[in-house]
Amino acid sequence: MRIPTLAMSLLLAGSAYATTPETITLDVQNMTCAACPITVKKALQKVPGVNDVKVDFVHRTATVHLDADKANVALLTKATTDAGFPSAVRK
């Protein structure tokens, strides 16, 4: 009986750490200089659930890897807008 109990315990413990990964690309406005992407990246990294951020100054985009159970588009766009860079999901 110990093995099934141990296996069940491990399965339950593992599911507590399961995440729903998602990648979202945002079109970001108002980036006019080389320092702007740094500000956008820092704002997005402060959102709980964001795992990685890549900001492309040339294309005016931010690609965000996140845990969809903790972060969402509304939180991301609010973070960039509050930093002075309104954004929207890229279509």
CSV table of C-alpha atoms in Angstrom, one decimal:
chain,number,residue,atom,x,y,z
A,1,MET,CA,0.0,0.0,0.0
A,2,ARG,CA,2.9,2.4,0.5
A,3,ILE,CA,3.8,2.6,-3.2
A,4,PRO,CA,0.3,3.7,-4.4
A,5,THR,CA,0.1,6.2,-1.5
A,6,LEU,CA,3.5,7.6,-2.4
A,7,ALA,CA,2.7,7.8,-6.1
A,8,MET,CA,-0.6,9.6,-5.4
A,9,SER,CA,1.3,12.1,-3.1
A,10,LEU,CA,3.8,12.8,-5.8
A,11,LEU,CA,1.1,13.3,-8.4
A,12,LEU,CA,-0.9,15.7,-6.2
A,13,ALA,CA,2.3,17.6,-5.3
A,14,GLY,CA,3.3,17.9,-8.9
A,15,SER,CA,-0.1,19.3,-10.0
A,16,ALA,CA,0.2,22.1,-7.5
A,17,TYR,CA,3.1,23.4,-9.5
A,18,ALA,CA,1.6,22.9,-12.9
A,19,THR,CA,1.3,26.1,-15.0
A,20,THR,CA,-0.4,27.1,-18.2
A,21,PRO,CA,2.4,28.6,-20.3
A,22,GLU,CA,1.4,31.1,-22.9
A,23,THR,CA,3.2,33.5,-25.3
A,24,ILE,CA,1.6,36.9,-26.1
A,25,THR,CA,3.0,39.5,-28.5
A,26,LEU,CA,2.0,43.1,-27.9
A,27,ASP,CA,2.3,46.1,-30.3
A,28,VAL,CA,3.8,48.8,-28.2
A,29,GLN,CA,3.3,52.5,-28.9
A,30,ASN,CA,5.5,55.5,-28.0
A,31,MET,CA,8.9,53.8,-28.2
A,32,THR,CA,11.1,56.5,-29.6
A,33,CYS,CA,14.5,55.8,-28.3
A,34,ALA,CA,16.8,53.0,-27.4
A,35,ALA,CA,16.0,53.3,-23.7
A,36,CYS,CA,12.3,52.8,-24.2
A,37,PRO,CA,12.5,49.0,-24.5
A,38,ILE,CA,14.2,48.8,-21.2
A,39,THR,CA,11.3,50.7,-19.5
A,40,VAL,CA,8.8,48.4,-21.2
A,41,LYS,CA,10.6,45.3,-20.3
A,42,LYS,CA,10.9,46.3,-16.6
A,43,ALA,CA,7.2,47.2,-16.4
A,44,LEU,CA,6.2,43.8,-17.9
A,45,GLN,CA,8.6,41.9,-15.6
A,46,LYS,CA,6.9,43.3,-12.6
A,47,VAL,CA,3.6,41.6,-13.6
A,48,PRO,CA,3.1,38.4,-11.5
A,49,GLY,CA,3.2,35.3,-13.7
A,50,VAL,CA,5.5,36.8,-16.4
A,51,ASN,CA,8.4,34.5,-17.0
A,52,ASP,CA,10.3,36.2,-19.8
A,53,VAL,CA,10.1,39.4,-21.9
A,54,LYS,CA,11.7,40.3,-25.2
A,55,VAL,CA,11.2,43.8,-26.5
A,56,ASP,CA,11.9,44.6,-30.2
A,57,PHE,CA,12.5,48.3,-30.7
A,58,VAL,CA,12.6,48.1,-34.5
A,59,HIS,CA,9.2,46.3,-34.8
A,60,ARG,CA,7.7,48.1,-31.7
A,61,THR,CA,6.7,44.8,-30.1
A,62,ALA,CA,7.0,42.9,-26.8
A,63,THR,CA,6.9,39.2,-26.7
A,64,VAL,CA,5.9,37.9,-23.2
A,65,HIS,CA,6.1,34.4,-21.9
A,66,LEU,CA,3.8,34.0,-19.0
A,67,ASP,CA,1.8,31.7,-16.8
A,68,ALA,CA,-1.8,32.2,-18.0
A,69,ASP,CA,-3.1,31.2,-14.6
A,70,LYS,CA,-1.5,34.2,-13.0
A,71,ALA,CA,-1.2,36.9,-15.7
A,72,ASN,CA,-3.4,38.0,-18.6
A,73,VAL,CA,-3.5,40.6,-21.4
A,74,ALA,CA,-5.3,43.2,-19.3
A,75,LEU,CA,-2.5,43.1,-16.7
A,76,LEU,CA,0.2,43.3,-19.4
A,77,THR,CA,-1.4,46.2,-21.2
A,78,LYS,CA,-2.0,48.1,-18.0
A,79,ALA,CA,1.6,47.7,-17.0
A,80,THR,CA,2.9,49.1,-20.3
A,81,THR,CA,0.3,51.9,-20.4
A,82,ASP,CA,1.1,52.9,-16.8
A,83,ALA,CA,4.8,53.1,-17.9
A,84,GLY,CA,3.8,55.5,-20.7
A,85,PHE,CA,3.7,52.9,-23.5
A,86,PRO,CA,0.1,51.9,-24.5
A,87,SER,CA,0.0,48.4,-26.0
A,88,ALA,CA,-2.5,46.0,-27.5
A,89,VAL,CA,-2.3,42.3,-28.6
A,90,ARG,CA,-0.7,42.0,-32.0
A,91,LYS,CA,-3.1,40.7,-34.6
